[in-house]
mmCIF file of C-alpha atoms and ligand atoms in Angstrom:
data_model
loop_
_atom_site.group_PDB
_atom_site.id
_atom_site.type_symbol
_atom_site.label_atom_id
_atom_site.label_comp_id
_atom_site.label_asym_id
_atom_site.label_seq_id
_atom_site.Cartn_x
_atom_site.Cartn_y
_atom_site.Cartn_z
ATOM 1 C CA UNK V 1 -43.403 45.961 -8.807
ATOM 2 C CA UNK V 2 -39.648 46.474 -9.231
ATOM 3 C CA UNK V 3 -37.506 46.199 -6.131
ATOM 4 C CA UNK V 4 -33.802 46.909 -5.781
ATOM 5 C CA UNK V 5 -32.384 44.684 -3.048
ATOM 6 C CA UNK V 6 -28.903 45.736 -1.988
ATOM 7 C CA UNK V 7 -26.527 43.303 -0.269
ATOM 8 C CA UNK V 8 -28.471 40.398 -1.784
ATOM 9 C CA UNK V 9 -25.388 38.171 -2.096
ATOM 10 C CA UNK V 10 -25.055 38.162 1.698
ATOM 11 C CA UNK V 11 -26.845 36.142 4.352
ATOM 12 C CA UNK V 12 -30.191 37.855 4.956
ATOM 13 C CA UNK V 13 -30.422 39.623 1.585
ATOM 14 C CA UNK V 14 -30.164 36.322 -0.315
ATOM 15 C CA UNK V 15 -32.821 34.707 1.870
ATOM 16 C CA UNK V 16 -35.026 37.766 1.250
ATOM 17 C CA UNK V 17 -34.581 37.468 -2.519
ATOM 18 C CA UNK V 18 -35.622 33.787 -2.408
ATOM 19 C CA UNK V 19 -38.632 34.705 -0.281
ATOM 20 C CA UNK V 20 -39.723 37.523 -2.613
ATOM 21 C CA UNK V 21 -39.271 35.583 -5.874
ATOM 22 C CA UNK V 22 -41.269 32.672 -4.400
ATOM 23 C CA UNK V 23 -44.005 34.823 -2.911
ATOM 24 C CA UNK V 24 -44.408 37.341 -5.755
ATOM 25 C CA UNK V 25 -43.534 35.602 -9.049
ATOM 26 C CA UNK V 26 -44.478 38.771 -10.949
ATOM 27 C CA UNK V 27 -42.149 41.124 -9.123
ATOM 28 C CA UNK V 28 -38.822 42.072 -10.679
ATOM 29 C CA UNK V 29 -35.946 41.865 -8.192
ATOM 30 C CA UNK V 30 -32.684 43.632 -8.941
ATOM 31 C CA UNK V 31 -29.864 42.595 -6.640
ATOM 32 C CA UNK V 32 -27.096 45.168 -6.138
ATOM 33 C CA UNK V 33 -23.995 43.863 -4.374
ATOM 34 C CA UNK V 34 -20.341 44.877 -4.263
ATOM 35 C CA UNK V 35 -19.325 41.267 -3.542
ATOM 36 C CA UNK V 36 -17.092 42.066 -0.608
ATOM 37 C CA UNK V 37 -15.593 39.113 1.289
ATOM 38 C CA UNK V 38 -19.119 38.619 2.775
ATOM 39 C CA UNK V 39 -20.902 38.476 -0.585
ATOM 40 C CA UNK V 40 -21.046 35.115 -2.325
ATOM 41 C CA UNK V 41 -22.585 35.007 -5.765
ATOM 42 C CA UNK V 42 -22.850 31.214 -5.708
ATOM 43 C CA UNK V 43 -25.527 31.673 -3.035
ATOM 44 C CA UNK V 44 -27.771 33.143 -5.761
ATOM 45 C CA UNK V 45 -27.118 30.304 -8.227
ATOM 46 C CA UNK V 46 -30.691 29.006 -8.071
ATOM 47 C CA UNK V 47 -32.262 32.327 -9.141
ATOM 48 C CA UNK V 48 -29.639 33.556 -11.591
ATOM 49 C CA UNK V 49 -31.624 32.324 -14.613
ATOM 50 C CA UNK V 50 -34.981 33.590 -13.373
ATOM 51 C CA UNK V 51 -36.146 36.167 -15.944
ATOM 52 C CA UNK V 52 -37.526 38.353 -13.136
ATOM 53 C CA UNK V 53 -34.131 38.530 -11.439
ATOM 54 C CA UNK V 54 -31.076 40.612 -12.260
ATOM 55 C CA UNK V 55 -27.742 40.714 -10.461
ATOM 56 C CA UNK V 56 -25.478 43.716 -10.789
ATOM 57 C CA UNK V 57 -22.115 44.194 -9.103
ATOM 58 C CA UNK V 58 -22.141 47.746 -7.733
ATOM 59 C CA UNK V 59 -20.819 49.484 -4.638
ATOM 60 C CA UNK V 60 -23.729 51.385 -3.043
ATOM 61 C CA UNK V 61 -21.286 54.246 -2.379
ATOM 62 C CA UNK V 62 -20.755 54.667 -6.152
ATOM 63 C CA UNK V 63 -23.316 57.386 -6.864
ATOM 64 C CA UNK V 64 -22.781 57.369 -10.628
ATOM 65 C CA UNK V 65 -23.359 53.633 -10.942
ATOM 66 C CA UNK V 66 -26.421 53.869 -8.682
ATOM 67 C CA UNK V 67 -27.783 56.767 -10.760
ATOM 68 C CA UNK V 68 -27.282 54.772 -13.959
ATOM 69 C CA UNK V 69 -29.106 51.794 -12.458
ATOM 70 C CA UNK V 70 -32.039 53.936 -11.312
ATOM 71 C CA UNK V 71 -32.304 55.407 -14.818
ATOM 72 C CA UNK V 72 -32.340 51.931 -16.360
ATOM 73 C CA UNK V 73 -34.642 50.189 -13.908
ATOM 74 C CA UNK V 74 -36.903 52.908 -12.476
ATOM 75 C CA UNK V 75 -37.444 50.915 -9.252
ATOM 76 C CA UNK V 76 -40.589 51.190 -7.129
ATOM 77 C CA UNK V 77 -38.795 50.251 -3.927
ATOM 78 C CA UNK V 78 -35.328 49.865 -2.452
ATOM 79 C CA UNK V 79 -34.606 47.465 0.397
ATOM 80 C CA UNK V 80 -31.131 48.153 1.756
ATOM 81 C CA UNK V 81 -29.351 45.167 3.292
ATOM 82 C CA UNK V 82 -25.884 46.173 2.035
ATOM 83 C CA UNK V 83 -23.571 46.740 4.969
ATOM 84 C CA UNK V 84 -20.379 45.794 6.634
ATOM 85 C CA UNK V 85 -21.922 43.616 9.302
ATOM 86 C CA UNK V 86 -19.310 42.024 11.553
ATOM 87 C CA UNK V 87 -18.707 43.699 14.930
ATOM 88 C CA UNK V 88 -15.196 42.235 15.367
ATOM 89 C CA UNK V 89 -14.085 43.604 11.994
ATOM 90 C CA UNK V 90 -15.523 47.030 12.890
ATOM 91 C CA UNK V 91 -13.353 47.089 16.007
ATOM 92 C CA UNK V 92 -10.266 46.458 13.837
ATOM 93 C CA UNK V 93 -11.203 48.812 10.999
ATOM 94 C CA UNK V 94 -14.107 51.252 11.539
ATOM 95 C CA UNK V 95 -13.588 53.328 8.346
ATOM 96 C CA UNK V 96 -15.231 51.013 5.835
ATOM 97 C CA UNK V 97 -18.234 50.665 8.177
ATOM 98 C CA UNK V 98 -18.812 54.419 8.112
ATOM 99 C CA UNK V 99 -18.327 54.476 4.361
ATOM 100 C CA UNK V 100 -20.732 51.671 3.397
ATOM 101 C CA UNK V 101 -23.232 51.809 6.236
ATOM 102 C CA UNK V 102 -23.701 55.585 6.408
ATOM 103 C CA UNK V 103 -22.475 57.093 3.129
ATOM 104 C CA UNK V 104 -23.884 54.195 1.094
ATOM 105 C CA UNK V 105 -27.288 54.750 2.699
ATOM 106 C CA UNK V 106 -27.133 58.450 1.770
ATOM 107 C CA UNK V 107 -26.248 57.636 -1.854
ATOM 108 C CA UNK V 108 -29.205 55.256 -2.163
ATOM 109 C CA UNK V 109 -31.641 57.706 -0.585
ATOM 110 C CA UNK V 110 -30.411 60.579 -2.788
ATOM 111 C CA UNK V 111 -31.160 58.446 -5.845
ATOM 112 C CA UNK V 112 -34.606 57.628 -4.384
ATOM 113 C CA UNK V 113 -35.246 61.307 -3.827
ATOM 114 C CA UNK V 114 -34.227 62.256 -7.339
ATOM 115 C CA UNK V 115 -36.147 59.509 -9.116
ATOM 116 C CA UNK V 116 -39.139 59.206 -6.784
ATOM 117 C CA UNK V 117 -39.862 55.945 -5.055
ATOM 118 C CA UNK V 118 -42.793 54.246 -3.324
ATOM 119 C CA UNK V 119 -40.669 52.995 -0.429
ATOM 120 C CA UNK V 120 -37.079 53.052 0.832
ATOM 121 C CA UNK V 121 -36.596 50.388 3.500
ATOM 122 C CA UNK V 122 -33.563 50.369 5.776
ATOM 123 C CA UNK V 123 -32.626 47.008 7.280
ATOM 124 C CA UNK V 124 -31.251 47.941 10.676
ATOM 125 C CA UNK V 125 -30.416 46.109 13.874
ATOM 126 C CA UNK V 126 -31.323 45.940 17.555
ATOM 127 C CA UNK V 127 -27.649 46.719 18.248
ATOM 128 C CA UNK V 128 -28.383 50.438 17.741
ATOM 129 C CA UNK V 129 -29.999 50.420 21.208
ATOM 130 C CA UNK V 130 -26.791 49.337 22.953
ATOM 131 C CA UNK V 131 -27.198 46.559 25.495
ATOM 132 C CA UNK V 132 -29.323 45.504 28.472
ATOM 133 C CA UNK V 133 -28.197 44.132 31.845
ATOM 134 C CA UNK V 134 -28.341 40.378 32.426
ATOM 135 C CA UNK V 135 -30.078 40.803 35.790
ATOM 136 C CA UNK V 136 -33.090 42.760 34.437
ATOM 137 C CA UNK V 137 -34.988 40.250 32.276
ATOM 138 C CA UNK V 138 -37.985 42.592 32.432
ATOM 139 C CA UNK V 139 -36.197 45.168 30.240
ATOM 140 C CA UNK V 140 -36.646 44.907 26.458
ATOM 141 C CA UNK V 141 -35.810 47.235 23.552
ATOM 142 C CA UNK V 142 -38.862 49.091 22.244
ATOM 143 C CA UNK V 143 -38.881 51.502 19.290
ATOM 144 C CA UNK V 144 -38.721 54.337 21.864
ATOM 145 C CA UNK V 145 -35.532 53.064 23.540
ATOM 146 C CA UNK V 146 -32.822 55.712 22.980
ATOM 147 C CA UNK V 147 -30.051 54.856 20.516
ATOM 148 C CA UNK V 148 -26.944 54.029 22.545
ATOM 149 C CA UNK V 149 -24.693 52.029 20.244
ATOM 150 C CA UNK V 150 -21.505 50.402 21.574
ATOM 151 C CA UNK V 151 -19.385 49.285 18.611
ATOM 152 C CA UNK V 152 -18.248 51.041 15.432
ATOM 153 C CA UNK V 153 -20.605 48.652 13.590
ATOM 154 C CA UNK V 154 -23.669 49.474 15.669
ATOM 155 C CA UNK V 155 -22.916 53.193 15.751
ATOM 156 C CA UNK V 156 -22.620 53.246 11.958
ATOM 157 C CA UNK V 157 -26.025 51.542 11.757
ATOM 158 C CA UNK V 158 -27.450 54.029 14.272
ATOM 159 C CA UNK V 159 -26.021 56.912 12.213
ATOM 160 C CA UNK V 160 -27.689 55.502 9.113
ATOM 161 C CA UNK V 161 -31.026 55.155 10.945
ATOM 162 C CA UNK V 162 -30.903 58.809 11.986
ATOM 163 C CA UNK V 163 -30.176 59.811 8.403
ATOM 164 C CA UNK V 164 -33.101 57.744 7.121
ATOM 165 C CA UNK V 165 -35.472 59.441 9.584
ATOM 166 C CA UNK V 166 -34.003 62.827 8.645
ATOM 167 C CA UNK V 167 -34.740 62.169 4.951
ATOM 168 C CA UNK V 168 -38.331 61.369 5.916
ATOM 169 C CA UNK V 169 -38.755 64.561 7.914
ATOM 170 C CA UNK V 170 -36.763 66.899 5.665
ATOM 171 C CA UNK V 171 -37.618 65.606 2.202
ATOM 172 C CA UNK V 172 -40.700 63.482 2.864
ATOM 173 C CA UNK V 173 -38.945 60.399 1.480
ATOM 174 C CA UNK V 174 -41.268 57.433 2.110
ATOM 175 C CA UNK V 175 -39.054 55.394 4.404
ATOM 176 C CA UNK V 176 -39.401 52.555 6.906
ATOM 177 C CA UNK V 177 -36.823 50.976 9.203
ATOM 178 C CA UNK V 178 -36.730 47.487 10.727
ATOM 179 C CA UNK V 179 -34.503 46.760 13.710
ATOM 180 C CA UNK V 180 -34.097 43.036 14.025
ATOM 181 C CA UNK V 181 -32.364 40.837 16.561
ATOM 182 C CA UNK V 182 -29.664 38.252 15.652
ATOM 183 C CA UNK V 183 -30.604 36.048 12.704
ATOM 184 C CA UNK V 184 -29.547 32.471 11.997
ATOM 185 C CA UNK V 185 -30.211 30.062 9.127
ATOM 186 C CA UNK V 186 -28.849 28.985 5.734
ATOM 187 C CA UNK V 187 -26.094 30.972 3.949
ATOM 188 C CA UNK V 188 -24.857 32.618 7.164
ATOM 189 C CA UNK V 189 -21.190 33.540 6.682
ATOM 190 C CA UNK V 190 -19.012 31.354 8.927
ATOM 191 C CA UNK V 191 -17.430 34.220 10.853
ATOM 192 C CA UNK V 192 -20.593 34.771 12.948
ATOM 193 C CA UNK V 193 -21.275 32.743 16.100
ATOM 194 C CA UNK V 194 -23.667 30.000 14.951
ATOM 195 C CA UNK V 195 -22.174 29.104 11.546
ATOM 196 C CA UNK V 196 -18.608 29.426 12.881
ATOM 197 C CA UNK V 197 -19.329 26.981 15.681
ATOM 198 C CA UNK V 198 -21.043 24.497 13.337
ATOM 199 C CA UNK V 199 -18.218 24.609 10.806
ATOM 200 C CA UNK V 200 -15.444 24.441 13.426
ATOM 201 C CA UNK V 201 -17.159 21.572 15.243
ATOM 202 C CA UNK V 202 -17.501 19.656 11.967
ATOM 203 C CA UNK V 203 -13.770 20.202 11.385
ATOM 204 C CA UNK V 204 -12.956 19.262 15.026
ATOM 205 C CA UNK V 205 -11.441 22.725 15.526
ATOM 206 C CA UNK V 206 -11.601 24.764 18.771
ATOM 207 C CA UNK V 207 -14.854 26.627 19.461
ATOM 208 C CA UNK V 208 -13.766 30.126 20.609
ATOM 209 C CA UNK V 209 -16.190 31.521 23.193
ATOM 210 C CA UNK V 210 -15.608 35.169 24.118
ATOM 211 C CA UNK V 211 -15.327 36.124 27.796
ATOM 212 C CA UNK V 212 -17.515 34.074 30.145
ATOM 213 C CA UNK V 213 -19.892 32.954 27.371
ATOM 214 C CA UNK V 214 -22.865 34.402 29.245
ATOM 215 C CA UNK V 215 -23.664 37.187 26.775
ATOM 216 C CA UNK V 216 -27.234 36.886 25.584
ATOM 217 C CA UNK V 217 -28.611 37.327 22.066
ATOM 218 C CA UNK V 218 -32.258 37.135 20.925
ATOM 219 C CA UNK V 219 -32.166 34.691 17.978
ATOM 220 C CA UNK V 220 -34.621 34.751 15.057
ATOM 221 C CA UNK V 221 -34.789 32.342 12.113
ATOM 222 C CA UNK V 222 -33.869 34.306 8.967
ATOM 223 C CA UNK V 223 -37.097 33.440 7.095
ATOM 224 C CA UNK V 224 -39.134 35.083 9.871
ATOM 225 C CA UNK V 225 -37.094 38.267 9.447
ATOM 226 C CA UNK V 226 -37.683 38.185 5.672
ATOM 227 C CA UNK V 227 -41.448 37.829 6.208
ATOM 228 C CA UNK V 228 -41.383 40.791 8.598
ATOM 229 C CA UNK V 229 -39.658 42.986 6.005
ATOM 230 C CA UNK V 230 -42.123 41.835 3.345
ATOM 231 C CA UNK V 231 -44.995 42.995 5.587
ATOM 232 C CA UNK V 232 -43.331 46.302 6.465
ATOM 233 C CA UNK V 233 -42.598 47.319 2.862
ATOM 234 C CA UNK V 234 -46.186 46.544 1.820
ATOM 235 C CA UNK V 235 -48.186 47.567 4.878
ATOM 236 C CA UNK V 236 -45.886 49.445 7.255
ATOM 237 C CA UNK V 237 -46.473 53.143 7.877
ATOM 238 C CA UNK V 238 -44.049 55.638 6.321
ATOM 239 C CA UNK V 239 -41.552 57.189 8.716
ATOM 240 C CA UNK V 240 -41.952 54.345 11.226
ATOM 241 C CA UNK V 241 -39.473 52.033 12.917
ATOM 242 C CA UNK V 242 -40.454 48.393 13.572
ATOM 243 C CA UNK V 243 -38.566 46.169 16.008
ATOM 244 C CA UNK V 244 -38.379 42.531 14.923
ATOM 245 C CA UNK V 245 -37.573 39.695 17.329
ATOM 246 C CA UNK V 246 -38.978 36.433 18.592
ATOM 247 C CA UNK V 247 -38.526 36.454 22.392
ATOM 248 C CA UNK V 248 -35.791 33.864 22.107
ATOM 249 C CA UNK V 249 -32.951 34.884 24.399
ATOM 250 C CA UNK V 250 -30.045 32.479 24.672
ATOM 251 C CA UNK V 251 -26.605 32.688 26.289
ATOM 252 C CA UNK V 252 -23.768 32.082 23.808
ATOM 253 C CA UNK V 253 -22.368 29.164 25.770
ATOM 254 C CA UNK V 254 -25.736 27.374 25.730
ATOM 255 C CA UNK V 255 -25.880 27.671 21.948
ATOM 256 C CA UNK V 256 -22.352 26.339 21.552
ATOM 257 C CA UNK V 257 -23.133 23.379 23.834
ATOM 258 C CA UNK V 258 -26.334 22.682 21.899
ATOM 259 C CA UNK V 259 -24.395 22.631 18.611
ATOM 260 C CA UNK V 260 -21.861 20.173 20.122
ATOM 261 C CA UNK V 261 -24.728 17.950 21.260
ATOM 262 C CA UNK V 262 -26.542 18.020 17.906
ATOM 263 C CA UNK V 263 -23.337 17.163 16.045
ATOM 264 C CA UNK V 264 -22.209 14.527 18.546
ATOM 265 C CA UNK V 265 -19.027 16.480 19.306
ATOM 266 C CA UNK V 266 -17.249 16.789 22.646
ATOM 267 C CA UNK V 267 -17.622 19.988 24.672
ATOM 268 C CA UNK V 268 -13.840 19.735 25.122
ATOM 269 C CA UNK V 269 -13.653 21.653 21.830
ATOM 270 C CA UNK V 270 -14.970 24.736 23.658
ATOM 271 C CA UNK V 271 -12.158 27.243 24.305
ATOM 272 C CA UNK V 272 -12.725 30.414 26.288
ATOM 273 C CA UNK V 273 -10.856 33.311 24.640
ATOM 274 C CA UNK V 274 -10.268 37.003 25.420
ATOM 275 C CA UNK V 275 -13.515 38.964 25.446
ATOM 276 C CA UNK V 276 -14.548 41.289 22.597
ATOM 277 C CA UNK V 277 -13.819 44.956 23.402
ATOM 278 C CA UNK V 278 -16.988 46.754 24.529
ATOM 279 C CA UNK V 279 -18.898 43.459 24.285
ATOM 280 C CA UNK V 280 -22.674 44.043 24.557
ATOM 281 C CA UNK V 281 -24.084 41.934 27.390
ATOM 282 C CA UNK V 282 -27.663 41.287 26.322
ATOM 283 C CA UNK V 283 -30.045 42.116 23.475
ATOM 284 C CA UNK V 284 -33.795 41.560 23.758
ATOM 285 C CA UNK V 285 -36.518 42.880 21.474
ATOM 286 C CA UNK V 286 -40.092 43.829 22.294
ATOM 287 C CA UNK V 287 -41.916 43.068 18.998
ATOM 288 C CA UNK V 288 -45.359 44.286 20.187
ATOM 289 C CA UNK V 289 -45.622 47.034 17.545
ATOM 290 C CA UNK V 290 -45.080 44.842 14.478
ATOM 291 C CA UNK V 291 -47.389 42.218 15.972
ATOM 292 C CA UNK V 292 -50.273 44.561 16.752
ATOM 293 C CA UNK V 293 -49.946 46.787 13.650
ATOM 294 C CA UNK V 294 -48.995 44.240 11.009
ATOM 295 C CA UNK V 295 -49.919 40.887 12.535
ATOM 296 C CA UNK V 296 -46.355 39.547 12.358
ATOM 297 C CA UNK V 297 -45.339 36.656 14.589
ATOM 298 C CA UNK V 298 -42.277 34.432 14.288
ATOM 299 C CA UNK V 299 -43.144 31.002 12.894
ATOM 300 C CA UNK V 300 -39.996 28.966 13.507
ATOM 301 C CA UNK V 301 -39.206 27.812 17.041
ATOM 302 C CA UNK V 302 -35.512 27.886 17.956
ATOM 303 C CA UNK V 303 -35.410 24.102 18.607
ATOM 304 C CA UNK V 304 -36.587 23.497 15.027
ATOM 305 C CA UNK V 305 -34.670 26.347 13.397
ATOM 306 C CA UNK V 306 -31.311 25.359 14.846
ATOM 307 C CA UNK V 307 -31.799 21.730 13.735
ATOM 308 C CA UNK V 308 -32.737 22.883 10.210
ATOM 309 C CA UNK V 309 -29.711 25.182 10.155
ATOM 310 C CA UNK V 310 -27.267 22.487 11.296
ATOM 311 C CA UNK V 311 -28.725 20.103 8.701
ATOM 312 C CA UNK V 312 -28.271 22.768 6.025
ATOM 313 C CA UNK V 313 -24.573 23.086 6.846
ATOM 314 C CA UNK V 314 -24.253 19.277 6.736
ATOM 315 C CA UNK V 315 -25.998 19.174 3.349
ATOM 316 C CA UNK V 316 -24.118 22.135 1.872
ATOM 317 C CA UNK V 317 -20.502 21.447 2.771
ATOM 318 C CA UNK V 318 -19.279 22.745 -0.588
ATOM 319 C CA UNK V 319 -20.794 26.186 0.089
ATOM 320 C CA UNK V 320 -18.831 26.750 3.294
ATOM 321 C CA UNK V 321 -15.725 24.795 2.310
ATOM 322 C CA UNK V 322 -15.372 27.132 -0.702
ATOM 323 C CA UNK V 323 -15.553 30.053 1.710
ATOM 324 C CA UNK V 324 -12.878 28.618 3.962
ATOM 325 C CA UNK V 325 -10.604 27.885 0.997
ATOM 326 C CA UNK V 326 -11.323 31.284 -0.614
ATOM 327 C CA UNK V 327 -12.596 29.592 -3.796
ATOM 328 C CA UNK V 328 -15.961 31.420 -3.576
ATOM 329 C CA UNK V 329 -14.272 34.693 -4.447
ATOM 330 C CA UNK V 330 -13.487 33.360 -7.921
ATOM 331 C CA UNK V 331 -17.119 32.481 -8.547
ATOM 332 C CA UNK V 332 -18.058 35.865 -9.998
ATOM 333 C CA UNK V 333 -15.255 35.744 -12.584
ATOM 334 C CA UNK V 334 -15.865 32.097 -13.439
ATOM 335 C CA UNK V 335 -19.646 32.099 -13.659
ATOM 336 C CA UNK V 336 -20.649 35.634 -14.320
ATOM 337 C CA UNK V 337 -18.104 38.022 -15.770
ATOM 338 C CA UNK V 338 -18.204 36.094 -19.042
ATOM 339 C CA UNK V 339 -22.037 36.306 -19.189
ATOM 340 C CA UNK V 340 -22.545 39.896 -17.929
ATOM 341 C CA UNK V 341 -26.213 40.920 -17.991
HETATM 342 P P1 NAD K 401 -23.703 40.017 5.317
HETATM 343 O O1 NAD K 401 -22.391 40.540 5.786
HETATM 344 O O2 NAD K 401 -23.912 38.529 5.246
HETATM 345 O O3 NAD K 401 -24.028 40.582 3.867
HETATM 346 C C1 NAD K 401 -23.784 41.899 3.498
HETATM 347 C C2 NAD K 401 -23.825 41.984 1.980
HETATM 348 O O4 NAD K 401 -23.634 43.371 1.612
HETATM 349 C C3 NAD K 401 -22.706 41.201 1.284
HETATM 350 O O5 NAD K 401 -23.240 40.477 0.197
HETATM 351 C C4 NAD K 401 -21.742 42.269 0.802
HETATM 352 O O6 NAD K 401 -21.028 41.921 -0.380
HETATM 353 C C5 NAD K 401 -22.681 43.434 0.559
HETATM 354 N N1 NAD K 401 -22.009 44.743 0.628
HETATM 355 C C6 NAD K 401 -21.154 45.174 1.588
HETATM 356 N N2 NAD K 401 -20.727 46.418 1.298
HETATM 357 C C7 NAD K 401 -21.348 46.782 0.152
HETATM 358 C C8 NAD K 401 -21.327 47.955 -0.647
HETATM 359 N N3 NAD K 401 -20.574 49.000 -0.319
HETATM 360 N N4 NAD K 401 -22.090 47.990 -1.752
HETATM 361 C C9 NAD K 401 -22.875 46.923 -2.107
HETATM 362 N N5 NAD K 401 -22.909 45.795 -1.413
HETATM 363 C C10 NAD K 401 -22.157 45.711 -0.293
HETATM 364 O O7 NAD K 401 -24.789 40.685 6.255
HETATM 365 P P2 NAD K 401 -26.183 40.133 6.786
HETATM 366 O O8 NAD K 401 -25.967 39.401 8.048
HETATM 367 O O9 NAD K 401 -26.917 39.491 5.669
HETATM 368 O O10 NAD K 401 -26.898 41.503 7.168
HETATM 369 C C11 NAD K 401 -27.652 42.223 6.191
HETATM 370 C C12 NAD K 401 -28.217 43.479 6.827
HETATM 371 O O11 NAD K 401 -29.024 43.134 7.951
HETATM 372 C C13 NAD K 401 -27.144 44.424 7.370
HETATM 373 O O12 NAD K 401 -27.543 45.742 7.074
HETATM 374 C C14 NAD K 401 -27.134 44.175 8.863
HETATM 375 O O13 NAD K 401 -26.752 45.333 9.547
HETATM 376 C C15 NAD K 401 -28.580 43.828 9.113
HETATM 377 N N6 NAD K 401 -28.848 42.937 10.252
HETATM 378 C C16 NAD K 401 -28.183 41.749 10.377
HETATM 379 C C17 NAD K 401 -28.501 40.892 11.434
HETATM 380 C C18 NAD K 401 -27.826 39.555 11.588
HETATM 381 O O14 NAD K 401 -28.046 38.855 12.592
HETATM 382 N N7 NAD K 401 -27.012 39.094 10.632
HETATM 383 C C19 NAD K 401 -29.480 41.259 12.366
HETATM 384 C C20 NAD K 401 -30.145 42.493 12.191
HETATM 385 C C21 NAD K 401 -29.822 43.297 11.127
HETATM 386 P P1 TYD K 402 -21.892 37.571 16.325
HETATM 387 O O1 TYD K 402 -22.402 36.365 15.610
HETATM 388 O O2 TYD K 402 -20.609 38.201 15.885
HETATM 389 O O3 TYD K 402 -23.103 38.619 16.334
HETATM 390 P P2 TYD K 402 -23.256 40.018 17.158
HETATM 391 O O4 TYD K 402 -21.994 40.349 17.841
HETATM 392 O O5 TYD K 402 -23.574 40.988 16.067
HETATM 393 O O6 TYD K 402 -24.387 39.778 18.106
HETATM 394 O O7 TYD K 402 -21.723 37.188 17.866
HETATM 395 C C1 TYD K 402 -22.802 36.696 18.628
HETATM 396 C C2 TYD K 402 -22.322 36.515 20.051
HETATM 397 O O8 TYD K 402 -21.344 35.462 20.078
HETATM 398 C C3 TYD K 402 -21.602 37.733 20.621
HETATM 399 O O9 TYD K 402 -21.923 37.827 22.007
HETATM 400 C C4 TYD K 402 -20.132 37.414 20.456
HETATM 401 C C5 TYD K 402 -20.094 35.917 20.578
HETATM 402 N N1 TYD K 402 -19.037 35.223 19.806
HETATM 403 C C6 TYD K 402 -18.189 34.302 20.436
HETATM 404 O O10 TYD K 402 -18.269 34.058 21.670
HETATM 405 N N2 TYD K 402 -17.246 33.671 19.687
HETATM 406 C C7 TYD K 402 -17.097 33.897 18.350
HETATM 407 O O11 TYD K 402 -16.195 33.303 17.705
HETATM 408 C C8 TYD K 402 -17.983 34.828 17.715
HETATM 409 C C9 TYD K 402 -17.862 35.118 16.249
HETATM 410 C C10 TYD K 402 -18.941 35.463 18.479
#
């Protein structure tokens, strides 16, 4: 089996590559990544010399380069993680989100259509459903919840999802979509809530909490998400959407306080700042479908996952210090451009 994994130098994509190479030593994994600010090739250091792994620096919007790659590799599957993924950046600059998240998806699916493929999997998000009220804990997102995205990021992901389903209906492309809740774990870029708070706390810097800090997210350990995608691409039904989440709703402020406690830092570091524009109040996933159809259940409890994650950031200071200093952006030139493939 040959699988193209796009966005594999980012947070979830890299964890997925490690999962797949460990679980299926005979599969060939081809990682396509543009190495934007969010892509960090040093994350993939441990698999770079694996003979079943190839890294190639490509923009998924570059149809010629994608065509060339499909001709060379003749992939069986594509799993598309590549995206602009940060809501705050999408509020500042929506254009690149539309470009990568929607147009990039179309380019990949056109190549799949032309070359034939066993499965195109779109890694989507629960944010396409918009948000839920805090005072209705009974309400959860199901696969039937209407798309009602709030931010340029989530609307670009919703647009891509509609396009994926349109390619299934119009062209019969064998697609699946997963819509997962917020992930946390190793290699999470320190601009997102959990890694930012860990890194800032370790540096005794202010911990910026948006608004009243009561916004709720449904956190899932990244490995559990990777296992869900593994199941969906092998056993999921074509044309179907699967919600992925672990019933683990937490208010932002409670997470930030927990991180302070685990690191022995004072809560005085917490600073309330101006709220995000259009800030979604609450996300909560109903994962009944993936559980009943595919037998998926999350394995890592939040209490354990957050401890593991904090320990990872303590043990891997160089990884995030290179990001803060900007050094990681030279990694490709230093370690890779000389070697090529
Ligand atoms: P990330 O920002 O850490 O990584 C994105 C990766 O995509 C980076 O390596 C980047 O270089 C690459 N990329 C960006 N534009 C590209 C382009 N045009 N061509 C090729 N590569 C490009 O993101 P993440 O948190 O790992 O998220 C991965 C996917 O999962 C995204 O599609 C996101 O929408 C989705 N998702 C994320 C979460 C979450 O909590 N992080 C939850 C649900 C779904
Ligand atoms: P984030 O990690 O950006 O994920 P998303 O917005 O995609 O869910 O943010 C998670 C929550 O944390 C969200 O409610 C916004 C909030 N937040 C802060 O309060 N402070 C911060 O510095 C960041 C980055 C996020």
